[in-house]
């Protein structure tokens, strides 16, 4: 990896990914209890880059520069602090060895991936609360800042910072390790990893904060980490199913917002703007996920995304197949959100009246009572039935329950369509 | 064309709050500015506060500083070309350093 010195523009997210990688490496050497020191060392290395490169130019191997300087900062910290006691010299020696590698060598690359993988598994340890797992994964492996995580989850910076401090204390107190579990414990941990990645992806995908690109970064980071897990020997078909799902859905990200920043519904999306590289990646993982016997929710959702991706234009989407898949999904997970999504497909296959019947009663479910998408779907079905006054009321109710600006503009346009 | 020195002061603790992505963006902005055709030279200074030697009364003495009282340190400098102070200031005003809470001192090189 090189920083392209001439233009001063780096590989996209170079710092973010390099941060995660070097934190994982340093934590592997220092031990999980010292993940904070690893993070501070990497942060300091990046500050030094910022203080140096604008005057002296970007080094040819900018990723290697950050890697080496972070090691040196950690070595200085070890010598300055006394917490490591008699282990100090041994750790300094190991860090010195670790700093001397050439990043582009294949076996080094493989070792760094292994560090990252172990780090993901530790961050997703069931001893930590799910919120903490997500925040910790984003911070330590994803290279997200506290502010970015707070923005992505519409939380206060201080709340996220506290969550991270608590999580790191738990790592220390419960003596969590970077060892990969085996047997049944491995399966359970892998499920936790997938759950965290899936949550991360959905948070990013459920455009909660308008034009803010941070959400798209969440999706892409979840996908990157998913691929990392999928490339490991411990990967199961379920891992490939989740990666397929994220890649196929992520492929639509560029088409979900038009030039004016307005939301575009799936059926109206310009399919030429779908990311063909991600679609190919999604299908490759999809092929691998059907290798086993198991059919998980991820499998079914990946199959739904694949069916959409196979259609060359919105008119050729195989809705009956998608409805069958939704029935399967509902059997695996009878959540009201799945029922709502299924109803949208019912409208395609059996018309808006059948779909209205399919969402009957959902509005009394406490989990969906204030869910703007339910109101918005209801509005659209009523609109399609020509019941424009009721449709306008439903869209208005939806408007009251979302803070996302792009969605609000979308809903105002729908309300206007009802009255003209 | 006259030459001017831009002295960039910053408070390193400002950077502590930025995440990797913010840092990358900041460096990209800094690099883009430093590639401008009017930049003649640039040099970063050591990250410590350095030493100051004052003659005062009696024997000259070296002390740490001069920044012991303030958090701002002189981080580095650029030499740029400009027709006059106004142009030099206009060019410095574009510098991203000012977006990140830094201070820039503009001085003309004597006789240039």
Short mmCIF file of C-alpha atoms in Angstrom, two decimals:
data_model
loop_
_atom_site.label_atom_id
_atom_site.label_comp_id
_atom_site.label_asym_id
_atom_site.label_seq_id
_atom_site.Cartn_x
_atom_site.Cartn_y
_atom_site.Cartn_z
CA UNK A 1 0.00 0.00 0.00
CA UNK A 2 1.36 3.40 -0.85
CA UNK A 3 0.16 6.89 -0.16
CA UNK A 4 -0.06 8.52 -3.53
CA UNK A 5 2.25 11.37 -2.67
CA UNK A 6 1.61 13.38 -5.82
CA UNK A 7 -2.06 14.05 -5.24
CA UNK A 8 -2.06 13.75 -1.48
CA UNK A 9 -5.02 11.38 -1.67
CA UNK A 10 -4.85 7.99 0.01
CA UNK A 11 -6.59 4.71 -0.53
CA UNK A 12 -10.10 5.15 0.79
CA UNK A 13 -10.34 4.37 4.51
CA UNK A 14 -6.61 3.57 4.66
CA UNK A 15 -6.29 5.06 8.13
CA UNK A 16 -9.46 3.46 9.42
CA UNK A 17 -8.45 -0.02 8.32
CA UNK A 18 -4.84 0.39 9.25
CA UNK A 19 -5.89 1.57 12.72
CA UNK A 20 -7.92 -1.60 13.30
CA UNK A 21 -5.14 -3.79 12.05
CA UNK A 22 -2.38 -2.22 14.15
CA UNK A 23 -4.55 -2.12 17.29
CA UNK A 24 -5.17 -5.86 16.80
CA UNK A 25 -1.43 -6.51 16.35
CA UNK A 26 -0.40 -4.50 19.41
CA UNK A 27 -3.16 -6.02 21.53
CA UNK A 28 -1.96 -9.47 20.53
CA UNK A 29 1.49 -8.61 21.89
CA UNK A 30 0.48 -6.57 24.94
CA UNK A 31 -2.52 -8.67 25.95
CA UNK A 32 -6.25 -7.81 25.84
CA UNK A 33 -6.10 -6.01 29.19
CA UNK A 34 -4.01 -3.35 27.46
CA UNK A 35 -6.19 -2.72 24.45
CA UNK A 36 -6.45 0.93 25.54
CA UNK A 37 -2.66 1.32 25.34
CA UNK A 38 -2.73 -0.25 21.88
CA UNK A 39 -5.37 2.24 20.80
CA UNK A 40 -3.52 5.21 22.24
CA UNK A 41 -0.32 4.17 20.48
CA UNK A 42 -2.07 3.96 17.12
CA UNK A 43 -3.80 7.28 17.73
CA UNK A 44 -0.47 8.91 18.53
CA UNK A 45 1.12 7.43 15.38
CA UNK A 46 -1.63 8.99 13.31
CA UNK A 47 -1.23 12.35 15.03
CA UNK A 48 2.47 12.19 14.18
CA UNK A 49 1.62 11.47 10.55
CA UNK A 50 -0.60 14.51 10.59
CA UNK A 51 2.16 16.64 12.08
CA UNK A 52 4.84 15.37 9.71
CA UNK A 53 3.54 14.51 6.26
CA UNK A 54 2.16 17.94 5.32
CA UNK A 55 5.68 19.34 5.65
CA UNK A 56 7.87 16.41 4.68
CA UNK A 57 5.61 14.65 2.18
CA UNK A 58 3.79 11.32 2.41
CA UNK A 59 6.17 8.35 2.76
CA UNK A 60 6.07 5.74 0.00
CA UNK A 61 4.70 3.13 2.34
CA UNK A 62 2.30 5.14 4.47
CA UNK A 63 0.59 2.08 5.97
CA UNK A 64 3.96 0.67 7.01
CA UNK A 65 4.95 4.05 8.48
CA UNK A 66 1.90 4.08 10.76
CA UNK A 67 2.50 0.43 11.71
CA UNK A 68 6.13 1.11 12.68
CA UNK A 69 5.56 4.41 14.48
CA UNK A 70 2.68 2.92 16.52
CA UNK A 71 5.01 0.14 17.64
CA UNK A 72 7.64 2.69 18.64
CA UNK A 73 5.12 4.74 20.59
CA UNK A 74 4.03 1.59 22.43
CA UNK A 75 7.66 0.73 23.21
CA UNK A 76 8.24 4.22 24.62
CA UNK A 77 5.09 3.89 26.74
CA UNK A 78 6.23 0.50 28.08
CA UNK A 79 9.56 1.94 29.13
CA UNK A 80 7.91 4.96 30.74
CA UNK A 81 5.22 3.11 32.64
CA UNK A 82 5.80 0.56 35.32
CA UNK A 83 2.63 -1.51 35.02
CA UNK A 84 4.38 -4.25 33.08
CA UNK A 85 7.09 -4.72 35.70
CA UNK A 86 9.63 -7.37 34.88
CA UNK A 87 7.77 -8.34 31.71
CA UNK A 88 8.71 -4.98 30.19
CA UNK A 89 11.92 -6.04 28.45
CA UNK A 90 10.40 -9.18 26.95
CA UNK A 91 7.47 -7.15 25.59
CA UNK A 92 9.81 -4.50 24.19
CA UNK A 93 11.77 -7.23 22.42
CA UNK A 94 8.61 -8.72 20.97
CA UNK A 95 7.32 -5.35 19.83
CA UNK A 96 10.68 -4.63 18.23
CA UNK A 97 10.45 -7.90 16.31
CA UNK A 98 6.85 -7.20 15.36
CA UNK A 99 7.74 -3.71 14.10
CA UNK A 100 10.49 -5.03 11.82
CA UNK A 101 8.23 -7.00 9.45
CA UNK A 102 7.44 -5.98 5.90
CA UNK A 103 3.69 -5.60 5.63
CA UNK A 104 3.42 -6.75 2.05
CA UNK A 105 4.89 -10.22 2.67
CA UNK A 106 2.15 -12.84 2.30
CA UNK A 107 2.79 -14.60 5.62
CA UNK A 108 2.75 -11.25 7.45
CA UNK A 109 -0.52 -10.39 5.77
CA UNK A 110 -1.92 -13.71 6.93
CA UNK A 111 -0.74 -13.16 10.50
CA UNK A 112 -2.31 -9.71 10.62
CA UNK A 113 -5.62 -11.13 9.44
CA UNK A 114 -5.38 -13.72 12.19
CA UNK A 115 -4.82 -10.93 14.74
CA UNK A 116 -7.89 -9.11 13.46
CA UNK A 117 -9.98 -12.27 13.49
CA UNK A 118 -9.10 -13.00 17.11
CA UNK A 119 -9.86 -9.42 17.98
CA UNK A 120 -13.34 -9.67 16.41
CA UNK A 121 -14.00 -12.84 18.37
CA UNK A 122 -12.93 -11.20 21.61
CA UNK A 123 -14.99 -8.06 20.98
CA UNK A 124 -18.04 -10.27 20.40
CA UNK A 125 -17.58 -12.28 23.58
CA UNK A 126 -20.95 -13.11 25.17
CA UNK A 127 -19.67 -11.76 28.50
CA UNK A 128 -20.14 -8.29 26.99
CA UNK A 129 -23.53 -6.69 26.41
CA UNK A 130 -24.53 -6.52 22.75
CA UNK A 131 -24.34 -2.74 22.60
CA UNK A 132 -20.84 -2.98 24.03
CA UNK A 133 -19.84 -5.64 21.50
CA UNK A 134 -20.95 -3.46 18.63
CA UNK A 135 -19.28 -0.29 19.92
CA UNK A 136 -16.09 -2.14 20.79
CA UNK A 137 -15.90 -3.84 17.39
CA UNK A 138 -16.38 -0.55 15.60
CA UNK A 139 -13.85 1.24 17.74
CA UNK A 140 -11.04 -1.28 17.96
CA UNK A 141 -11.31 -3.24 14.71
CA UNK A 142 -13.24 -0.83 12.54
CA UNK A 143 -11.21 2.25 13.42
CA UNK A 144 -14.32 4.34 14.06
CA UNK A 145 -14.05 7.28 16.44
CA UNK A 146 -16.30 7.69 19.46
CA UNK A 147 -17.99 10.58 17.68
CA UNK A 148 -18.64 8.52 14.56
CA UNK A 149 -20.12 5.67 16.57
CA UNK A 150 -22.28 8.14 18.48
CA UNK A 151 -23.47 9.71 15.24
CA UNK A 152 -24.25 6.33 13.70
CA UNK A 153 -26.35 5.29 16.69
CA UNK A 154 -27.83 8.71 17.43
CA UNK A 155 -26.28 8.57 20.89
CA UNK A 156 -24.30 11.07 22.93
CA UNK A 157 -20.51 10.92 22.62
CA UNK A 158 -20.25 10.51 26.37
CA UNK A 159 -22.64 7.54 26.39
CA UNK A 160 -20.54 5.72 23.79
CA UNK A 161 -17.31 6.62 25.56
CA UNK A 162 -18.68 5.19 28.81
CA UNK A 163 -19.87 2.06 27.06
CA UNK A 164 -16.35 1.52 25.71
CA UNK A 165 -14.68 2.15 29.06
CA UNK A 166 -17.03 -0.35 30.68
CA UNK A 167 -16.37 -2.92 27.97
CA UNK A 168 -12.60 -2.58 28.36
CA UNK A 169 -12.92 -2.92 32.12
CA UNK A 170 -14.91 -6.12 31.60
CA UNK A 171 -12.23 -7.46 29.27
CA UNK A 172 -9.72 -6.86 32.04
CA UNK A 173 -11.81 -8.05 34.98
CA UNK A 174 -13.10 -11.16 33.26
CA UNK A 175 -9.68 -11.88 31.77
CA UNK A 176 -10.99 -12.30 28.24
CA UNK A 177 -8.35 -13.67 25.89
CA UNK A 178 -7.63 -13.59 22.19
CA UNK A 179 -7.79 -17.38 22.06
CA UNK A 180 -10.23 -18.76 19.54
CA UNK A 181 -12.73 -21.04 21.27
CA UNK A 182 -13.42 -24.52 19.95
CA UNK A 183 -16.34 -26.93 19.68
CA UNK A 184 -19.74 -25.76 20.87
CA UNK A 185 -18.23 -22.60 22.27
CA UNK A 186 -16.84 -21.71 18.87
CA UNK A 187 -20.25 -22.15 17.27
CA UNK A 188 -21.87 -19.93 19.89
CA UNK A 189 -19.19 -17.27 19.55
CA UNK A 190 -19.42 -17.34 15.78
CA UNK A 191 -23.16 -16.73 16.10
CA UNK A 192 -22.45 -13.76 18.32
CA UNK A 193 -19.98 -12.39 15.76
CA UNK A 194 -22.53 -12.76 12.98
CA UNK A 195 -25.23 -11.14 15.12
CA UNK A 196 -23.00 -8.13 15.76
CA UNK A 197 -22.08 -7.80 12.08
CA UNK A 198 -25.70 -8.16 11.02
CA UNK A 199 -26.77 -5.52 13.53
CA UNK A 200 -24.00 -3.20 12.35
CA UNK A 201 -25.03 -3.67 8.75
CA UNK A 202 -28.72 -3.07 9.43
CA UNK A 203 -28.05 0.03 11.47
CA UNK A 204 -26.16 1.37 8.50
CA UNK A 205 -28.73 0.22 6.01
CA UNK A 206 -31.76 1.60 7.84
CA UNK A 207 -30.90 5.13 6.68
CA UNK A 208 -31.51 6.78 10.01
CA UNK A 209 -29.73 10.03 9.53
CA UNK A 210 -30.34 11.40 6.07
CA UNK A 211 -27.42 12.17 3.88
CA UNK A 212 -24.91 11.21 6.48
CA UNK A 213 -22.42 8.89 4.84
CA UNK A 214 -21.30 7.42 8.14
CA UNK A 215 -24.12 4.94 7.83
CA UNK A 216 -22.87 3.66 4.51
CA UNK A 217 -19.45 3.21 6.10
CA UNK A 218 -21.09 1.06 8.78
CA UNK A 219 -22.48 -1.24 6.09
CA UNK A 220 -19.17 -1.50 4.29
CA UNK A 221 -17.29 -2.14 7.52
CA UNK A 222 -19.70 -4.92 8.49
CA UNK A 223 -19.14 -6.41 5.05
CA UNK A 224 -15.36 -6.12 5.34
CA UNK A 225 -15.35 -7.85 8.73
CA UNK A 226 -17.76 -10.49 7.44
CA UNK A 227 -15.40 -11.28 4.58
CA UNK A 228 -12.54 -11.51 7.02
CA UNK A 229 -14.42 -14.10 9.04
CA UNK A 230 -15.54 -15.88 5.86
CA UNK A 231 -11.93 -16.26 4.73
CA UNK A 232 -10.96 -18.06 7.95
CA UNK A 233 -10.92 -21.84 8.23
CA UNK A 234 -13.61 -21.72 10.91
CA UNK A 235 -16.15 -20.16 8.55
CA UNK A 236 -19.45 -22.04 8.26
CA UNK A 237 -22.06 -21.80 5.46
CA UNK A 238 -23.96 -19.42 7.74
CA UNK A 239 -21.03 -16.95 7.57
CA UNK A 240 -21.14 -17.05 3.77
CA UNK A 241 -24.90 -16.52 3.87
CA UNK A 242 -24.50 -13.35 5.91
CA UNK A 243 -21.71 -12.06 3.67
CA UNK A 244 -23.82 -12.81 0.58
CA UNK A 245 -26.75 -10.96 2.11
CA UNK A 246 -24.64 -7.92 3.03
CA UNK A 247 -22.88 -7.79 -0.34
CA UNK A 248 -26.09 -8.14 -2.37
CA UNK A 249 -27.95 -5.54 -0.30
CA UNK A 250 -24.88 -3.32 -0.04
CA UNK A 251 -24.65 -3.32 -3.84
CA UNK A 252 -27.82 -1.23 -3.90
CA UNK A 253 -26.42 1.51 -1.67
CA UNK A 254 -25.25 3.78 -4.53
CA UNK A 255 -28.75 3.68 -6.08
CA UNK A 256 -30.72 4.31 -2.90
CA UNK A 257 -30.24 8.05 -3.00
CA UNK A 258 -30.50 10.14 -6.16
CA UNK A 259 -28.36 13.15 -7.16
CA UNK A 260 -30.60 15.46 -5.15
CA UNK A 261 -30.11 13.32 -2.04
CA UNK A 262 -33.67 11.95 -2.20
CA UNK A 263 -34.53 8.38 -1.21
CA UNK A 264 -35.27 6.05 -4.09
CA UNK A 265 -37.44 2.97 -3.52
CA UNK A 266 -36.14 -0.40 -4.68
CA UNK A 267 -38.51 -0.59 -7.66
CA UNK A 268 -37.51 2.88 -8.86
CA UNK A 269 -33.77 2.38 -8.50
CA UNK A 270 -31.50 2.75 -11.49
CA UNK A 271 -30.07 -0.76 -11.53
CA UNK A 272 -27.08 0.33 -13.56
CA UNK A 273 -25.96 2.11 -10.39
CA UNK A 274 -25.90 -1.10 -8.39
CA UNK A 275 -22.35 -2.08 -7.56
CA UNK A 276 -21.60 -4.99 -9.91
CA UNK A 277 -18.46 -5.90 -7.97
CA UNK A 278 -20.48 -6.39 -4.79
CA UNK A 279 -23.15 -8.35 -6.66
CA UNK A 280 -20.51 -10.73 -7.99
CA UNK A 281 -19.06 -11.04 -4.49
CA UNK A 282 -22.53 -11.69 -3.10
CA UNK A 283 -23.26 -14.48 -5.58
CA UNK A 284 -19.86 -16.08 -4.94
CA UNK A 285 -20.63 -16.27 -1.21
CA UNK A 286 -24.21 -17.31 -1.92
CA UNK A 287 -22.93 -20.34 -3.83
CA UNK A 288 -20.79 -21.28 -0.86
CA UNK A 289 -23.58 -20.80 1.70
CA UNK A 290 -25.84 -23.40 0.10
CA UNK A 291 -23.12 -26.02 0.56
CA UNK A 292 -24.45 -27.20 3.92
CA UNK A 293 -27.76 -28.62 5.07
CA UNK A 294 -28.55 -25.69 7.25
CA UNK A 295 -31.04 -23.01 6.28
CA UNK A 296 -30.63 -20.01 8.56
CA UNK A 297 -32.38 -16.67 8.44
CA UNK A 298 -29.28 -15.32 6.75
CA UNK A 299 -29.66 -17.95 4.03
CA UNK A 300 -33.25 -16.98 3.32
CA UNK A 301 -32.53 -13.27 3.36
CA UNK A 302 -29.55 -13.79 1.06
CA UNK A 303 -31.82 -15.76 -1.28
CA UNK A 304 -34.30 -12.86 -1.30
CA UNK A 305 -31.54 -10.37 -2.10
CA UNK A 306 -30.20 -12.72 -4.78
CA UNK A 307 -33.64 -12.96 -6.40
CA UNK A 308 -33.80 -9.16 -6.58
CA UNK A 309 -30.28 -8.99 -7.97
CA UNK A 310 -31.07 -11.54 -10.69
CA UNK A 311 -33.85 -9.38 -12.16
CA UNK A 312 -32.55 -7.25 -15.00
CA UNK A 313 -35.25 -4.64 -14.45
CA UNK A 314 -37.98 -4.04 -11.85
CA UNK A 315 -40.61 -5.64 -14.13
CA UNK A 316 -38.90 -9.03 -14.14
CA UNK A 317 -38.57 -9.54 -10.38
CA UNK A 318 -39.84 -13.00 -9.50
CA UNK A 319 -42.27 -11.91 -6.76
CA UNK A 320 -43.89 -15.32 -6.19
CA UNK A 321 -40.47 -16.80 -5.41
CA UNK A 322 -39.76 -13.92 -3.04
CA UNK A 323 -43.10 -14.48 -1.32
CA UNK A 324 -42.24 -18.15 -0.80
CA UNK A 325 -38.93 -17.11 0.68
CA UNK A 326 -40.69 -14.67 3.02
CA UNK A 327 -42.99 -17.45 4.16
CA UNK A 328 -39.88 -19.46 4.97
CA UNK A 329 -38.38 -16.50 6.78
CA UNK A 330 -41.54 -16.00 8.79
CA UNK A 331 -41.36 -19.65 9.86
CA UNK A 332 -37.81 -19.03 11.16
CA UNK A 333 -38.52 -15.63 12.67
CA UNK A 334 -42.06 -14.49 13.29
CA UNK A 335 -41.04 -10.92 14.13
CA UNK A 336 -43.49 -8.15 13.21
CA UNK A 337 -40.88 -6.49 10.98
CA UNK A 338 -40.63 -9.66 8.89
CA UNK A 339 -44.44 -9.72 8.66
CA UNK A 340 -44.42 -6.13 7.48
CA UNK A 341 -41.82 -6.81 4.81
CA UNK A 342 -43.71 -9.90 3.71
CA UNK A 343 -46.86 -7.81 3.34
CA UNK A 344 -45.09 -5.58 0.81
CA UNK A 345 -44.42 -8.69 -1.26
CA UNK A 346 -48.00 -9.91 -0.78
CA UNK A 347 -49.12 -6.64 -2.39
CA UNK A 348 -47.00 -7.48 -5.42
CA UNK A 349 -48.38 -10.98 -5.81
CA UNK A 350 -51.95 -10.73 -4.55
CA UNK A 351 -52.68 -7.00 -4.60
CA UNK A 352 -53.06 -4.25 -1.98
CA UNK A 353 -56.22 -5.62 -0.28
CA UNK A 354 -54.51 -8.90 0.58
CA UNK A 355 -51.49 -6.95 1.83
CA UNK A 356 -53.66 -4.74 4.04
CA UNK A 357 -55.14 -7.87 5.53
CA UNK A 358 -51.61 -9.22 6.09
CA UNK A 359 -50.61 -6.22 8.19
CA UNK A 360 -53.87 -6.11 10.14
CA UNK A 361 -53.14 -6.08 13.83
CA UNK A 362 -49.48 -5.13 13.46
CA UNK A 363 -50.24 -1.57 14.58
CA UNK A 364 -51.20 -2.84 18.02
CA UNK A 365 -47.88 -4.66 18.43
CA UNK A 366 -45.95 -2.63 21.01
CA UNK A 367 -42.76 -3.03 18.96
CA UNK A 368 -44.32 -1.43 15.88
CA UNK A 369 -46.75 1.06 17.40
CA UNK A 370 -44.47 3.98 16.58
CA UNK A 371 -42.74 2.39 13.59
CA UNK A 372 -42.92 4.88 10.72
CA UNK A 373 -42.32 2.23 8.06
CA UNK A 374 -45.49 0.39 9.06
CA UNK A 375 -47.48 3.61 8.69
CA UNK A 376 -45.76 4.39 5.43
CA UNK A 377 -46.46 0.93 3.96
CA UNK A 378 -50.08 1.18 5.12
CA UNK A 379 -50.31 4.59 3.45
CA UNK A 380 -49.02 3.22 0.17
CA UNK A 381 -51.46 0.28 0.21
CA UNK A 382 -54.40 2.60 0.93
CA UNK A 383 -53.18 4.92 -1.82
CA UNK A 384 -53.06 2.03 -4.31
CA UNK A 385 -56.65 1.20 -3.35
CA UNK A 386 -57.69 4.77 -4.08
CA UNK A 387 -58.43 5.50 -0.41
CA UNK A 388 -56.44 8.72 -0.62
CA UNK A 389 -57.76 10.43 2.51
CA UNK A 390 -56.84 7.47 4.74
CA UNK A 391 -53.54 7.18 2.86
CA UNK A 392 -52.72 10.83 3.59
CA UNK A 393 -53.50 10.24 7.28
CA UNK A 394 -51.17 7.23 7.37
CA UNK A 395 -48.33 9.13 5.66
CA UNK A 396 -48.86 12.03 8.06
CA UNK A 397 -48.61 9.66 11.01
CA UNK A 398 -45.38 8.24 9.54
CA UNK A 399 -44.03 11.77 9.16
CA UNK A 400 -44.52 12.34 12.88
CA UNK A 401 -42.44 9.29 13.71
CA UNK A 402 -39.26 9.75 11.71
CA UNK A 403 -36.52 12.28 12.17
CA UNK A 404 -34.66 11.31 9.02
CA UNK A 405 -34.76 14.29 6.66
CA UNK A 406 -34.65 12.29 3.43
CA UNK A 407 -37.53 10.11 4.63
CA UNK A 408 -39.47 13.16 5.76
CA UNK A 409 -39.17 14.77 2.35
CA UNK A 410 -40.21 11.48 0.77
CA UNK A 411 -43.31 11.30 2.99
CA UNK A 412 -44.25 14.92 2.26
CA UNK A 413 -44.17 14.11 -1.44
CA UNK A 414 -46.45 11.13 -0.80
CA UNK A 415 -48.90 13.27 1.18
CA UNK A 416 -48.96 15.77 -1.63
CA UNK A 417 -49.66 12.99 -4.14
CA UNK A 418 -52.70 12.00 -2.04
CA UNK A 419 -54.24 15.44 -2.25
CA UNK A 420 -53.75 16.13 -5.96
CA UNK B 1 8.04 37.95 -6.10
CA UNK B 2 8.26 38.41 -2.36
CA UNK B 3 8.68 35.46 -0.04
CA UNK B 4 6.72 34.91 3.14
CA UNK B 5 7.11 32.50 5.97
CA UNK B 6 3.97 30.89 7.41
CA UNK B 7 4.56 29.68 10.95
CA UNK B 8 2.01 27.08 11.99
CA UNK B 9 1.18 26.78 15.66
CA UNK B 10 -1.12 24.12 17.00
CA UNK B 11 -2.34 22.52 20.18
CA UNK B 12 -1.58 18.80 19.77
CA UNK B 13 -4.30 17.87 22.24
CA UNK B 14 -6.83 19.02 19.62
CA UNK B 15 -5.98 16.02 17.50
CA UNK B 16 -6.64 13.54 20.27
CA UNK B 17 -10.38 13.65 19.62
CA UNK B 18 -10.16 12.91 15.90
CA UNK B 19 -10.69 9.36 14.67
CA UNK B 20 -8.62 7.71 11.93
CA UNK B 21 -11.04 8.76 9.19
CA UNK B 22 -10.95 12.40 10.34
CA UNK B 23 -7.16 12.28 10.45
CA UNK B 24 -6.95 10.92 6.94
CA UNK B 25 -9.28 13.68 5.73
CA UNK B 26 -7.20 16.29 7.56
CA UNK B 27 -3.94 15.03 6.05
CA UNK B 28 -5.49 15.01 2.59
CA UNK B 29 -6.52 18.63 3.03
CA UNK B 30 -3.10 19.63 4.34
CA UNK B 31 -1.37 17.81 1.48
CA UNK B 32 -3.60 19.42 -1.12
CA UNK B 33 -2.67 22.86 0.21
CA UNK B 34 1.04 22.11 0.39
CA UNK B 35 1.02 21.06 -3.30
CA UNK B 36 -0.05 24.56 -4.36
CA UNK B 37 2.39 26.14 -6.83
CA UNK B 38 3.29 29.08 -4.59
CA UNK B 39 4.81 26.81 -1.93
CA UNK B 40 8.59 27.06 -2.06
CA UNK B 41 9.65 25.09 0.97
CA UNK B 42 8.30 23.42 4.08
CA UNK B 43 9.78 21.94 7.21
CA UNK B 44 8.38 20.28 10.26
CA UNK B 45 9.96 21.01 13.66
CA UNK B 46 10.61 18.50 16.42
CA UNK B 47 7.56 17.74 18.52
CA UNK B 48 9.12 18.86 21.79
CA UNK B 49 9.01 22.52 22.82
CA UNK B 50 12.75 22.98 22.27
CA UNK B 51 15.04 25.28 24.25
CA UNK B 52 15.28 29.03 24.61
CA UNK B 53 18.51 30.79 25.47
CA UNK B 54 18.15 34.19 27.05
CA UNK B 55 21.05 36.53 27.71
CA UNK B 56 19.37 38.47 30.52
CA UNK B 57 21.70 39.58 33.25
CA UNK B 58 24.79 37.54 33.83
CA UNK B 59 25.52 34.28 32.01
CA UNK B 60 23.13 33.27 29.15
CA UNK B 61 20.93 30.37 30.24
CA UNK B 62 19.06 27.74 28.22
CA UNK B 63 15.58 26.84 29.42
CA UNK B 64 12.80 24.62 28.14
CA UNK B 65 10.31 26.50 26.17
CA UNK B 66 9.27 28.94 25.02
CA UNK B 67 5.88 27.33 25.30
CA UNK B 68 5.79 26.06 28.84
CA UNK B 69 2.96 28.44 29.68
CA UNK B 70 0.83 27.70 26.64
CA UNK B 71 -0.32 24.53 24.94
CA UNK B 72 0.32 25.89 21.45
CA UNK B 73 3.59 24.88 19.87
CA UNK B 74 5.24 25.90 16.61
CA UNK B 75 4.84 22.71 14.59
CA UNK B 76 6.44 23.69 11.30
CA UNK B 77 6.68 26.30 8.63
CA UNK B 78 6.13 26.90 4.94
CA UNK B 79 7.85 29.42 2.70
CA UNK B 80 5.49 30.73 0.06
CA UNK B 81 5.64 33.30 -2.72
CA UNK B 82 3.17 36.16 -2.84
CA UNK B 83 3.06 39.66 -4.34
CA UNK B 84 2.43 41.31 -0.98
CA UNK B 85 1.11 40.73 2.52
CA UNK B 86 -2.50 40.79 1.35
CA UNK B 87 -1.90 37.98 -1.09
CA UNK B 88 0.18 36.03 1.42
CA UNK B 89 -2.62 36.29 3.99
CA UNK B 90 -5.24 35.27 1.42
CA UNK B 91 -3.19 32.19 0.57
CA UNK B 92 -2.68 31.34 4.24
CA UNK B 93 -6.42 31.76 4.90
CA UNK B 94 -7.03 28.76 2.65
CA UNK B 95 -4.85 26.57 4.82
CA UNK B 96 -6.80 23.75 6.51
CA UNK B 97 -4.78 24.35 9.68
CA UNK B 98 -7.32 27.05 10.46
CA UNK B 99 -10.18 24.54 10.20
CA UNK B 100 -8.58 22.53 12.99
CA UNK B 101 -8.08 25.28 15.54
CA UNK B 102 -4.49 26.16 14.60
CA UNK B 103 -2.84 29.57 14.37
CA UNK B 104 -0.74 30.84 11.46
CA UNK B 105 1.80 33.65 11.75
CA UNK B 106 2.69 35.33 8.46
CA UNK B 107 6.09 37.05 8.14
CA UNK B 108 7.77 38.48 5.07
CA UNK B 109 11.37 37.41 4.48
CA UNK B 110 13.39 40.61 4.63
CA UNK B 111 14.57 41.92 1.28
CA UNK B 112 12.62 39.35 -0.74
#
